[in-house]
PDB file of C-alpha atoms and ligand atoms in Angstrom:
ATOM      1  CA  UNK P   1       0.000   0.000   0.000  1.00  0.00           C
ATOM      2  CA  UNK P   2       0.977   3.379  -1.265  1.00  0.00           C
ATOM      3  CA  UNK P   3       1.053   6.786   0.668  1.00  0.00           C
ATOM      4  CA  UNK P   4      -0.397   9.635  -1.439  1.00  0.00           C
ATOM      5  CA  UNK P   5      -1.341  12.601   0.961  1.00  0.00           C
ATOM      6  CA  UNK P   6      -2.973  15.592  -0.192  1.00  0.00           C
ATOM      7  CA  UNK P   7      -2.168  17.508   2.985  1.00  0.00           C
ATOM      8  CA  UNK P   8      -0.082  20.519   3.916  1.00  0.00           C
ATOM      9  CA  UNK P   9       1.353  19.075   7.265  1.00  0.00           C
ATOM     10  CA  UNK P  10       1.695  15.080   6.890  1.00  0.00           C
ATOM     11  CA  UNK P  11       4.967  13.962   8.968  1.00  0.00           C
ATOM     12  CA  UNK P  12       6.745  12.420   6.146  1.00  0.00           C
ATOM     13  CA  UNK P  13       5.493  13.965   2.921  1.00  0.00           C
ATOM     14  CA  UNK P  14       3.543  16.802   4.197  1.00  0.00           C
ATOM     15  CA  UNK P  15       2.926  19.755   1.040  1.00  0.00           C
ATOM     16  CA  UNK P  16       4.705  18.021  -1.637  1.00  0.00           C
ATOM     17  CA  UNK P  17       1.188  16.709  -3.251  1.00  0.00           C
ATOM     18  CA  UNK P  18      -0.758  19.245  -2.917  1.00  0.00           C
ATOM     19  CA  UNK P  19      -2.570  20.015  -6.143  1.00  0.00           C
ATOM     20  CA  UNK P  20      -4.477  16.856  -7.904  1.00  0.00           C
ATOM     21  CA  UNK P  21      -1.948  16.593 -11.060  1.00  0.00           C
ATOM     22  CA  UNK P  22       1.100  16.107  -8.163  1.00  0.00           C
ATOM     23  CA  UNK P  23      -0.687  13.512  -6.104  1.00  0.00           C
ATOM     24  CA  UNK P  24      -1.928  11.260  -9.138  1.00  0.00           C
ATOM     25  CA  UNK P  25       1.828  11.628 -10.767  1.00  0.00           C
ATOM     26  CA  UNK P  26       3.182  10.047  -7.255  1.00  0.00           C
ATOM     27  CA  UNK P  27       0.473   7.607  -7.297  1.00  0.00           C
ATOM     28  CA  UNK P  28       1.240   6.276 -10.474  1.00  0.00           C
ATOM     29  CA  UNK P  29       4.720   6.404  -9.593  1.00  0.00           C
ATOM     30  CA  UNK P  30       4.199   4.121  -6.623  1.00  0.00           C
ATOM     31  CA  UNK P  31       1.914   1.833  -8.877  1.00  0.00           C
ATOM     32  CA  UNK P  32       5.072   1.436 -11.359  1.00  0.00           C
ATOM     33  CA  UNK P  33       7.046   0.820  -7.966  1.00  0.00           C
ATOM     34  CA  UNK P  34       4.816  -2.061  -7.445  1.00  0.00           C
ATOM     35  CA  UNK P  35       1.934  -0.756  -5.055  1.00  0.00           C
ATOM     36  CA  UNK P  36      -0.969  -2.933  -5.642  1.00  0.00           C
ATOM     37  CA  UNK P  37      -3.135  -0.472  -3.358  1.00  0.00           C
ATOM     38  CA  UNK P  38      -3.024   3.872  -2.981  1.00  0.00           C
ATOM     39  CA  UNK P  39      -4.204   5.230   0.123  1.00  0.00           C
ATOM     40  CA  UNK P  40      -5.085   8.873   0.215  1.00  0.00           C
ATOM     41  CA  UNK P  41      -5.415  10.745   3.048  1.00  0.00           C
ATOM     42  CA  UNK P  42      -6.529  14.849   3.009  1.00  0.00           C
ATOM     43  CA  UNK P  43      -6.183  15.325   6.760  1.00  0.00           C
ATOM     44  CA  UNK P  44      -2.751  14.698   8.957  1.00  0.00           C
ATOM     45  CA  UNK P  45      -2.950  11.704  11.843  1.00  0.00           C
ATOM     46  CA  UNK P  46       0.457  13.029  13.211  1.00  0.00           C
ATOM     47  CA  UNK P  47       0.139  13.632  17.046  1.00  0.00           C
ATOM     48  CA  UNK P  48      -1.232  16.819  17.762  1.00  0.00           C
ATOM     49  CA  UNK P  49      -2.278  17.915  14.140  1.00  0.00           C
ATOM     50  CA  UNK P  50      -5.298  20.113  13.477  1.00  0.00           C
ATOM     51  CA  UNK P  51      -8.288  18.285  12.379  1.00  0.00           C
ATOM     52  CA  UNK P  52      -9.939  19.563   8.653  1.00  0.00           C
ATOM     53  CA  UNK P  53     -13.097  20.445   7.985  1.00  0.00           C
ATOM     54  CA  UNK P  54     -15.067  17.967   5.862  1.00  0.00           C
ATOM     55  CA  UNK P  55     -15.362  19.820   2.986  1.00  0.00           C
ATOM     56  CA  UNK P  56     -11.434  20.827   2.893  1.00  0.00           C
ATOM     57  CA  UNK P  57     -10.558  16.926   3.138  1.00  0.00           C
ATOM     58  CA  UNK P  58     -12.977  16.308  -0.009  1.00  0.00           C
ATOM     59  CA  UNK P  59     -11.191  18.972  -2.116  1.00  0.00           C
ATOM     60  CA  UNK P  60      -8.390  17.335  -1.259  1.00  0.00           C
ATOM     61  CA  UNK P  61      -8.904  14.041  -2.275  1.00  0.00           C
ATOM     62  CA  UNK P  62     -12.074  13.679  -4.307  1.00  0.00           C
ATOM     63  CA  UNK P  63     -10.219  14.959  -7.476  1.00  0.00           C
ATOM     64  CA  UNK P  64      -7.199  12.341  -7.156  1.00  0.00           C
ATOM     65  CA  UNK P  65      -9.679   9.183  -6.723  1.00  0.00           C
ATOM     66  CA  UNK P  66     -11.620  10.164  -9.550  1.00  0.00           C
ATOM     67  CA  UNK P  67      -8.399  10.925 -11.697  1.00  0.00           C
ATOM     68  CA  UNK P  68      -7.008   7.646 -10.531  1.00  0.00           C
ATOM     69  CA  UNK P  69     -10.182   5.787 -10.728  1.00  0.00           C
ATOM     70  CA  UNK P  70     -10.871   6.575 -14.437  1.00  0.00           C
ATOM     71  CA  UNK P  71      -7.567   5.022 -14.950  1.00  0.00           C
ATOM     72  CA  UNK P  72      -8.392   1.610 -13.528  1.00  0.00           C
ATOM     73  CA  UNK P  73      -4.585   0.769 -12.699  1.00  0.00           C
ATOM     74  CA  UNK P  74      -4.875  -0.042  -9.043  1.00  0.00           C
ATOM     75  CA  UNK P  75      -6.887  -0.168  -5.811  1.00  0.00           C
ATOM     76  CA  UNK P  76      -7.637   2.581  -3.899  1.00  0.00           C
ATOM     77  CA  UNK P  77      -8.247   3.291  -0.217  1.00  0.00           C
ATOM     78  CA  UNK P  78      -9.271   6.388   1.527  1.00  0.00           C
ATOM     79  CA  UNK P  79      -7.337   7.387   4.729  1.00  0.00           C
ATOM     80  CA  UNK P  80     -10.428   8.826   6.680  1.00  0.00           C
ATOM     81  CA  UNK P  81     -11.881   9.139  10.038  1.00  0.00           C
ATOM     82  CA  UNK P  82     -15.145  10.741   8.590  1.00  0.00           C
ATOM     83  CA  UNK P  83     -17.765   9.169   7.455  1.00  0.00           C
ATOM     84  CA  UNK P  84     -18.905  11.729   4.558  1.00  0.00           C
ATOM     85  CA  UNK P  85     -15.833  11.802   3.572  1.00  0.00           C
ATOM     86  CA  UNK P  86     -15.710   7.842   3.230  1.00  0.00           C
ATOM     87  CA  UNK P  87     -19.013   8.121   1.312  1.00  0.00           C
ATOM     88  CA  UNK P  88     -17.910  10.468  -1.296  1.00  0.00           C
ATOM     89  CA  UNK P  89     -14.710   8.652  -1.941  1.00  0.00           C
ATOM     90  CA  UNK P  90     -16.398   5.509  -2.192  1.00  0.00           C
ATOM     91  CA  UNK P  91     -18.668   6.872  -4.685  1.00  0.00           C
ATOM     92  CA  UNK P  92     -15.402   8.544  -6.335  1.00  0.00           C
ATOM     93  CA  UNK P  93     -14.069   5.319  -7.123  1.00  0.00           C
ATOM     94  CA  UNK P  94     -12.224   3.997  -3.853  1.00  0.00           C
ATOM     95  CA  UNK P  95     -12.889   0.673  -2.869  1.00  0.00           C
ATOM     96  CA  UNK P  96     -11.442   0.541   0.293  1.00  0.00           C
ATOM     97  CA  UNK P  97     -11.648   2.809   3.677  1.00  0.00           C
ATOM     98  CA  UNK P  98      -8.958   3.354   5.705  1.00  0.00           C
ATOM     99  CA  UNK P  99     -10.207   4.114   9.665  1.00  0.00           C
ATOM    100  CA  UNK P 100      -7.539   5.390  11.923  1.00  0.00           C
ATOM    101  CA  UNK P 101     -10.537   5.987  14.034  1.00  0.00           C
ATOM    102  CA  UNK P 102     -12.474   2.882  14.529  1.00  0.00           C
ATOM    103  CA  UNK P 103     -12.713   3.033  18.028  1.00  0.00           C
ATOM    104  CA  UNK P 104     -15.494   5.141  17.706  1.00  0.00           C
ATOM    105  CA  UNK P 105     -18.765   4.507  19.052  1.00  0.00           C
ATOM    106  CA  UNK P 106     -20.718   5.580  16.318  1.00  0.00           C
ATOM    107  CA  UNK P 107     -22.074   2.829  13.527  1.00  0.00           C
ATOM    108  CA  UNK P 108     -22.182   5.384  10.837  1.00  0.00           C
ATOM    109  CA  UNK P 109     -18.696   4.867   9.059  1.00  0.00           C
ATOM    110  CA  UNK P 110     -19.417   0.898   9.736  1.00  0.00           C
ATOM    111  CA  UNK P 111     -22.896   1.591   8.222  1.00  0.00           C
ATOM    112  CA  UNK P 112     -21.162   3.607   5.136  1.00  0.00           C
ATOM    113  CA  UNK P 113     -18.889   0.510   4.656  1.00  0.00           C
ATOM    114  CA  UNK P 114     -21.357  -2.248   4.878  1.00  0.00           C
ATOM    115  CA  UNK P 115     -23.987  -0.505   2.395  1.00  0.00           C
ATOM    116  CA  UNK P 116     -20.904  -0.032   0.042  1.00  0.00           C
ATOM    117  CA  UNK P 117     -19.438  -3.161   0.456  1.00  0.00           C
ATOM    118  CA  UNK P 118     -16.334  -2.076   0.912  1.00  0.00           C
ATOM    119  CA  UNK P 119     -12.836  -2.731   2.505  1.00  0.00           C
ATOM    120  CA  UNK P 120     -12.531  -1.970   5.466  1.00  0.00           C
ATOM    121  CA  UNK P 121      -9.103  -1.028   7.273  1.00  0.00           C
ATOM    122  CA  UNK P 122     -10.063  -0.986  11.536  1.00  0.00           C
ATOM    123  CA  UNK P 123      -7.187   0.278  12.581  1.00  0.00           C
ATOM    124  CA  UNK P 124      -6.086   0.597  17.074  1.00  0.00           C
ATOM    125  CA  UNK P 125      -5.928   4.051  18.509  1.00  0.00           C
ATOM    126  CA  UNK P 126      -6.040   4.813  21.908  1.00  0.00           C
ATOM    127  CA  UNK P 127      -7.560   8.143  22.334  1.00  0.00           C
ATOM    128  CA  UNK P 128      -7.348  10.736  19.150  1.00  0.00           C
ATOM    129  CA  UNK P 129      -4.401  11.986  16.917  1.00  0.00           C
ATOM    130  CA  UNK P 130      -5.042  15.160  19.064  1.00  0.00           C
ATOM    131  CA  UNK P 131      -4.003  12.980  22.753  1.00  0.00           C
ATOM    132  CA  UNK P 132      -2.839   9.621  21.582  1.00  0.00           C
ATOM    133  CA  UNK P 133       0.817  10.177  22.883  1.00  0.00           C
ATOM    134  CA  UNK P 134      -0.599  11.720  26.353  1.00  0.00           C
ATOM    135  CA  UNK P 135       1.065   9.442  28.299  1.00  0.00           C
ATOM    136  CA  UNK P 136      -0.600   6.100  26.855  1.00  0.00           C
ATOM    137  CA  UNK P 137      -0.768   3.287  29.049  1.00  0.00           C
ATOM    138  CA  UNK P 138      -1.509  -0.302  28.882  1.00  0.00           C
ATOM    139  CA  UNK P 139      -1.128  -3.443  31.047  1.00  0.00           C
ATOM    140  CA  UNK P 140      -0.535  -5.974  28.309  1.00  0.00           C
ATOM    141  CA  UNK P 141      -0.377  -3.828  25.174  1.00  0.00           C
ATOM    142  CA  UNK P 142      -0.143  -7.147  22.906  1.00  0.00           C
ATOM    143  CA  UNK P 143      -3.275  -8.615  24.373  1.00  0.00           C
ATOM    144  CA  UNK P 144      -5.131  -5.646  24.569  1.00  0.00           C
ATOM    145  CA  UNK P 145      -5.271  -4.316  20.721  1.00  0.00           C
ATOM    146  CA  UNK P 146      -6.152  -8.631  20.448  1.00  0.00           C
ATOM    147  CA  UNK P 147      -9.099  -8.205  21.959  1.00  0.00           C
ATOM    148  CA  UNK P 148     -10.270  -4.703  20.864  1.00  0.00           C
ATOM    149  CA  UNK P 149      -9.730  -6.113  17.338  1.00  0.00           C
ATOM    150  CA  UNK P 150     -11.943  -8.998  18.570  1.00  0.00           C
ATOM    151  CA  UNK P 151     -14.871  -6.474  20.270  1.00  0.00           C
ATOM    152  CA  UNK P 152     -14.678  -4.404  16.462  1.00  0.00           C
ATOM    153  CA  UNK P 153     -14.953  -7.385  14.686  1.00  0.00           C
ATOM    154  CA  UNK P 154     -18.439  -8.222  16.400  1.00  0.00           C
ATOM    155  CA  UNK P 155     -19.269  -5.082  16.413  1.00  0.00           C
ATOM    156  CA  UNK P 156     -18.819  -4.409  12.648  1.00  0.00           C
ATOM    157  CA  UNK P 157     -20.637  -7.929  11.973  1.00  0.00           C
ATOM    158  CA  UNK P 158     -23.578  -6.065  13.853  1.00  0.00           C
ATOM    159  CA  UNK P 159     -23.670  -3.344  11.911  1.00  0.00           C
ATOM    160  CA  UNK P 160     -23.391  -5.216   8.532  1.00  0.00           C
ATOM    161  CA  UNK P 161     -19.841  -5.357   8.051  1.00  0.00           C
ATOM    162  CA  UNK P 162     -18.742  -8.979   7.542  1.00  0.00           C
ATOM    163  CA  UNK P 163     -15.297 -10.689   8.107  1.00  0.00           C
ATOM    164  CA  UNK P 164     -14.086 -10.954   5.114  1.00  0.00           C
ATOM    165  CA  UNK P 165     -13.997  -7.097   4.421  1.00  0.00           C
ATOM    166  CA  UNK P 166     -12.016  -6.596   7.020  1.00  0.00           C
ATOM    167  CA  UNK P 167      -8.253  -5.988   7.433  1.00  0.00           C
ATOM    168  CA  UNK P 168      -6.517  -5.309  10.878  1.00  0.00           C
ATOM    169  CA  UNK P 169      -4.049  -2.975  11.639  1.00  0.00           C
ATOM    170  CA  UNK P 170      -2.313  -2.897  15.824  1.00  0.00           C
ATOM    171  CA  UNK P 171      -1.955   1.306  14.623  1.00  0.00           C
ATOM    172  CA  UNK P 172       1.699   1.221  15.640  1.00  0.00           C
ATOM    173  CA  UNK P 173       2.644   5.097  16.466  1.00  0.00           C
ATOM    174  CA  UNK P 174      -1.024   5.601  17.000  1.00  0.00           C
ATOM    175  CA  UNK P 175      -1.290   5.923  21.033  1.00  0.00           C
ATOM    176  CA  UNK P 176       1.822   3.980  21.901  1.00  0.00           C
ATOM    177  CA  UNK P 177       5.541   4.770  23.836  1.00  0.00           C
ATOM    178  CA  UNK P 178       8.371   3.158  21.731  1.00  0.00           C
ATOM    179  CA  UNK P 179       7.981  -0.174  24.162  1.00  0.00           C
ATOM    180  CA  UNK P 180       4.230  -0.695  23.332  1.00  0.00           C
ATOM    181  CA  UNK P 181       5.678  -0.614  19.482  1.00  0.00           C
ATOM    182  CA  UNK P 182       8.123  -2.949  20.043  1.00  0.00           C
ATOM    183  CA  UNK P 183       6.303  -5.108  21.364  1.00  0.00           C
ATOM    184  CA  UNK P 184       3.512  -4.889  19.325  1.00  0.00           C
ATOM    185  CA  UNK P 185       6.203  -6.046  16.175  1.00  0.00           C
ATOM    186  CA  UNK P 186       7.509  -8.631  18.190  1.00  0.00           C
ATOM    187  CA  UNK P 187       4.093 -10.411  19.129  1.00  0.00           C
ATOM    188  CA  UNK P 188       2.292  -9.469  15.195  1.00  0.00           C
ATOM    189  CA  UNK P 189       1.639 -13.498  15.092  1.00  0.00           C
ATOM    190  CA  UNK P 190      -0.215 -13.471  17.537  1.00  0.00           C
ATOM    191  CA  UNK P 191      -3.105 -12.006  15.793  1.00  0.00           C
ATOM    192  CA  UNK P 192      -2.989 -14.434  13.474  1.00  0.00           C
ATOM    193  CA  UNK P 193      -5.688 -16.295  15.691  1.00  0.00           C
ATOM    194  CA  UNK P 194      -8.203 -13.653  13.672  1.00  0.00           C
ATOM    195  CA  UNK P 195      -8.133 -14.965  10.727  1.00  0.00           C
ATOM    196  CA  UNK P 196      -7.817 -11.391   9.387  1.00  0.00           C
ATOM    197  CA  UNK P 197      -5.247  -9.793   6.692  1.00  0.00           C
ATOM    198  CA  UNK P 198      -2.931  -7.205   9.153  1.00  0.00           C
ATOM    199  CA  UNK P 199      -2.051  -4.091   7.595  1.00  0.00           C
ATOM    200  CA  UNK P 200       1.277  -2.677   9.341  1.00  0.00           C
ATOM    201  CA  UNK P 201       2.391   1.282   8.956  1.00  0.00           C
ATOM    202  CA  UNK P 202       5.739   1.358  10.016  1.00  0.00           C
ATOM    203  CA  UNK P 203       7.366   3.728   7.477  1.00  0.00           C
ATOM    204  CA  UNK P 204       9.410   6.306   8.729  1.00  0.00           C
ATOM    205  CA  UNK P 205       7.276   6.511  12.031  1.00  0.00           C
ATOM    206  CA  UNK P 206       9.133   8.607  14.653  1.00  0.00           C
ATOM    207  CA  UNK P 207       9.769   5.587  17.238  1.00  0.00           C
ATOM    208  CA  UNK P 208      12.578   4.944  14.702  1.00  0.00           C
ATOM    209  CA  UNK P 209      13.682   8.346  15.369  1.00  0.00           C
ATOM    210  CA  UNK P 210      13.365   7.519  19.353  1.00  0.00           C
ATOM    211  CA  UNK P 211      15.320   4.205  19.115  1.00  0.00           C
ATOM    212  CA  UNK P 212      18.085   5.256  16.728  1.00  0.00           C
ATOM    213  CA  UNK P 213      18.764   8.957  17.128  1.00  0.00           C
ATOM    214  CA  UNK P 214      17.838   8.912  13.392  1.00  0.00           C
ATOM    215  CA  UNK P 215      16.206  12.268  11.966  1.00  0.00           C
ATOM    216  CA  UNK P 216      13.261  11.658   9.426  1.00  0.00           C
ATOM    217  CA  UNK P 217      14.814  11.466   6.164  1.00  0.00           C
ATOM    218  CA  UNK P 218      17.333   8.403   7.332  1.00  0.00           C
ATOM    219  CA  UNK P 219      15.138   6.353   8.627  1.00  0.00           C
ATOM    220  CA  UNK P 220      14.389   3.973   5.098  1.00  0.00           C
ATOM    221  CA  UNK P 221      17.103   1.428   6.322  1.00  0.00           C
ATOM    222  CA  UNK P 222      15.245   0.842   9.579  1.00  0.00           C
ATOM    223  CA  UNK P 223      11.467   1.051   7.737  1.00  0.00           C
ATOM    224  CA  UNK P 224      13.040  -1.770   5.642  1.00  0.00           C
ATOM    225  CA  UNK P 225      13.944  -3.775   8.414  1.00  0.00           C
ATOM    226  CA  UNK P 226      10.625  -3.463  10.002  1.00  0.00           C
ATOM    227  CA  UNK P 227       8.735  -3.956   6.744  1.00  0.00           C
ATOM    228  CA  UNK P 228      10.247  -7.650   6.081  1.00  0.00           C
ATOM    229  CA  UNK P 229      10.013  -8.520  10.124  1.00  0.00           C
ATOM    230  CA  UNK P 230       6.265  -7.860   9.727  1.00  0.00           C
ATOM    231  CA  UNK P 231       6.268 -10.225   6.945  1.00  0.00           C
ATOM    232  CA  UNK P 232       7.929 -13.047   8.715  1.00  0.00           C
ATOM    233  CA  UNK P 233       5.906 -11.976  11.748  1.00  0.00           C
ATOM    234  CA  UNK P 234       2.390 -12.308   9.511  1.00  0.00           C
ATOM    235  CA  UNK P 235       1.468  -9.444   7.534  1.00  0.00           C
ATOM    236  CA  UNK P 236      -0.100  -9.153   4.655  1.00  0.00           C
ATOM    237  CA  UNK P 237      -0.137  -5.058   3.642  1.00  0.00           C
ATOM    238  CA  UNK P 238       2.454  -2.888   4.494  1.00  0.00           C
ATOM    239  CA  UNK P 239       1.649   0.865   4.236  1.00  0.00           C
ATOM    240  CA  UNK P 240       4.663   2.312   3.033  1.00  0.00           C
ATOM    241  CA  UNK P 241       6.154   5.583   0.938  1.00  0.00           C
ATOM    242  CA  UNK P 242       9.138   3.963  -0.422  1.00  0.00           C
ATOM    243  CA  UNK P 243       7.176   1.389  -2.321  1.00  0.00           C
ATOM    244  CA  UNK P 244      10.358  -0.338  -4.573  1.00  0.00           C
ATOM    245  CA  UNK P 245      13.002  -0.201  -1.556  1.00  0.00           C
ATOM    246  CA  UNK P 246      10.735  -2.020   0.061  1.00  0.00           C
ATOM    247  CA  UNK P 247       9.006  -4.819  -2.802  1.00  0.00           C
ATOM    248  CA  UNK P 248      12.517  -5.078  -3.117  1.00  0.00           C
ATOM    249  CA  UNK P 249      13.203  -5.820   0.536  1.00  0.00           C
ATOM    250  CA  UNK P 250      10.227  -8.223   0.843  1.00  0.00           C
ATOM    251  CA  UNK P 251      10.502  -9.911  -2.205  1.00  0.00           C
ATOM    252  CA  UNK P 252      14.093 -11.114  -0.525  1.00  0.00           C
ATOM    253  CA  UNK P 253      13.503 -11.873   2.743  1.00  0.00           C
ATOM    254  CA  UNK P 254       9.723 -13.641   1.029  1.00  0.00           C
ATOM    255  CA  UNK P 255      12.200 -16.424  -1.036  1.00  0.00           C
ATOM    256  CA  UNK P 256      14.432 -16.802   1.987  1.00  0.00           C
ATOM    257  CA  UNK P 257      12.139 -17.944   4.221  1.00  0.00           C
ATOM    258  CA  UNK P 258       9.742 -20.137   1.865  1.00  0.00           C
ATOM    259  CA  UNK P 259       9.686 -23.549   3.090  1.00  0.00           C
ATOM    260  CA  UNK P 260      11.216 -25.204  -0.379  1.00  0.00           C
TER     261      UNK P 260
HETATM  262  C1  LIG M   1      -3.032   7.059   8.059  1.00  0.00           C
HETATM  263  N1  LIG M   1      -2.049   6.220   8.719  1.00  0.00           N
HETATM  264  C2  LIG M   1      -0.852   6.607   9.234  1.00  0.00           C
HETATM  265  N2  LIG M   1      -0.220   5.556   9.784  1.00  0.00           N
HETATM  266  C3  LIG M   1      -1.038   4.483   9.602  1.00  0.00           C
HETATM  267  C4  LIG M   1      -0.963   3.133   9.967  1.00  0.00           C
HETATM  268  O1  LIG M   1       0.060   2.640  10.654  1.00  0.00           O
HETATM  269  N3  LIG M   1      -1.972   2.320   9.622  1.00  0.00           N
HETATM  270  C5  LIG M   1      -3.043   2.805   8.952  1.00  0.00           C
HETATM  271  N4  LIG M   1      -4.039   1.943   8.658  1.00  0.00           N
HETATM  272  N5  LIG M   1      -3.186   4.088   8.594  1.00  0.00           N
HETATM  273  C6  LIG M   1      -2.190   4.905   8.919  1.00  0.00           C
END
């Protein structure tokens, strides 16, 4: 999965795809690169960013999912935690939603999703991008994201939203200290007992920066190395910007450890 965001402030890539013709050239880009899916996002999940009105986040991204969509090259996926937002991309052409927010109590992006039929990305936040890294705390973080995934799951299968449209993603960087994202990567098999594709974002996160004293734009080598432990570890999507460094990576480390 491909990073394409439309947003002025975005940790990593914040302002450089700003206007429609920039973001689709990078998205195509990435497809060439081997992205089989684009996510695009039109508001910033860094901690403490400013949320967007609705209506700025669909200028955003409503052009690029159309533009992409006519093309018919790939899958797309909208980043969103809103969900009119979700609606109108889905209608745009995107097929799957991305929910940094699915720990919210309301059904209506799970009622959005179902009547689309969509994909459906239910992603583990503790609190909002706004307080996520107040302090977070958890007993057992491992067990914990296991069995809000498990409390989603039935609660999406209430509201319409089968299994089999869902992927799961622990939201590492997303209400966690650099421990609770360690460990998170070290125990990713054990959410294999869901039975559910996991989607891991580990790209360029800033507990990189915390471990390794490494600024932002030298952190690839240690994105790699997280990308094809995932893999080993279980998971199926990686959401990534440096899409061939890391098919590269995978592809490797994939043949290596095949059984024959
Ligand atoms: C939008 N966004 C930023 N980081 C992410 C991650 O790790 N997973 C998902 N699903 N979305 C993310």
């Amino acid at each position: 999965m491909g990073i394409v965001n439309t947003t002025p402030d975005s940790f990593a890539d914040g302002g450089q795809f700003l206007d429609t013709s920039s973001a689709v050239d990078h998205a195509l880009r990435l497809v060439g690169e081997g992205a089989e899916i684009i996510d695009i996002g039109g508001e910033s999940t860094r901690p403490g960013s400013k949320p967007v009105p609705a209506e700025e986040e669909l200028r955003r991204v409503v052009p690029v999912i159309e533009r992409l969509a006519k093309r018919g090259e790939v899958a797309l996926s909208i980043d969103t935690q809103k969900p009119a937002v979700a609606k109108a991309a889905l209608d745009a052409g995107a097929s799957i939603v991305n929910d940094i927010a699915a720990n919210r109590e309301s059904p209506e992006m799970s009622q959005t999703v179902a009547k689309a039929k969509a994909g459906y990305v239910c992603m583990h936040m503790l609190g909002t991008p706004q307080t996520m890294q107040a302090k977070p705390r958890y007993d057992e973080v491992v067990r914990e994201v296991g069995d809000f995934f498990a409390e989603r799951l039935a609660k999406l299968a209430e509201h319409g939203v089968s299994g089999e449209q869902v992927v799961l993603d622990p939201g590492i960087g997303f209400g966690k200290e650099l421990e609770h994202n360690i460990k998170l990567l070290r125990g990713l098999n054990q959410f294999s007992v869901t039975e559910r594709p996991l989607l891991v974002g580990v790209s360029r996160k800033s507990f990189i920066g915390k471990l390794l004293g490494t600024p932002l734009e030298e952190r690839l080598p240690a994105s790699l190395a997280c990308a094809v432990w995932s893999v080993i570890k279980g998971a199926h999507i990686l959401r990534v910007h440096d899409v061939a460094e890391t098919a590269q990576a995978v592809r490797m480390a994939e043949t290596l450890n095949a059984q024959n």
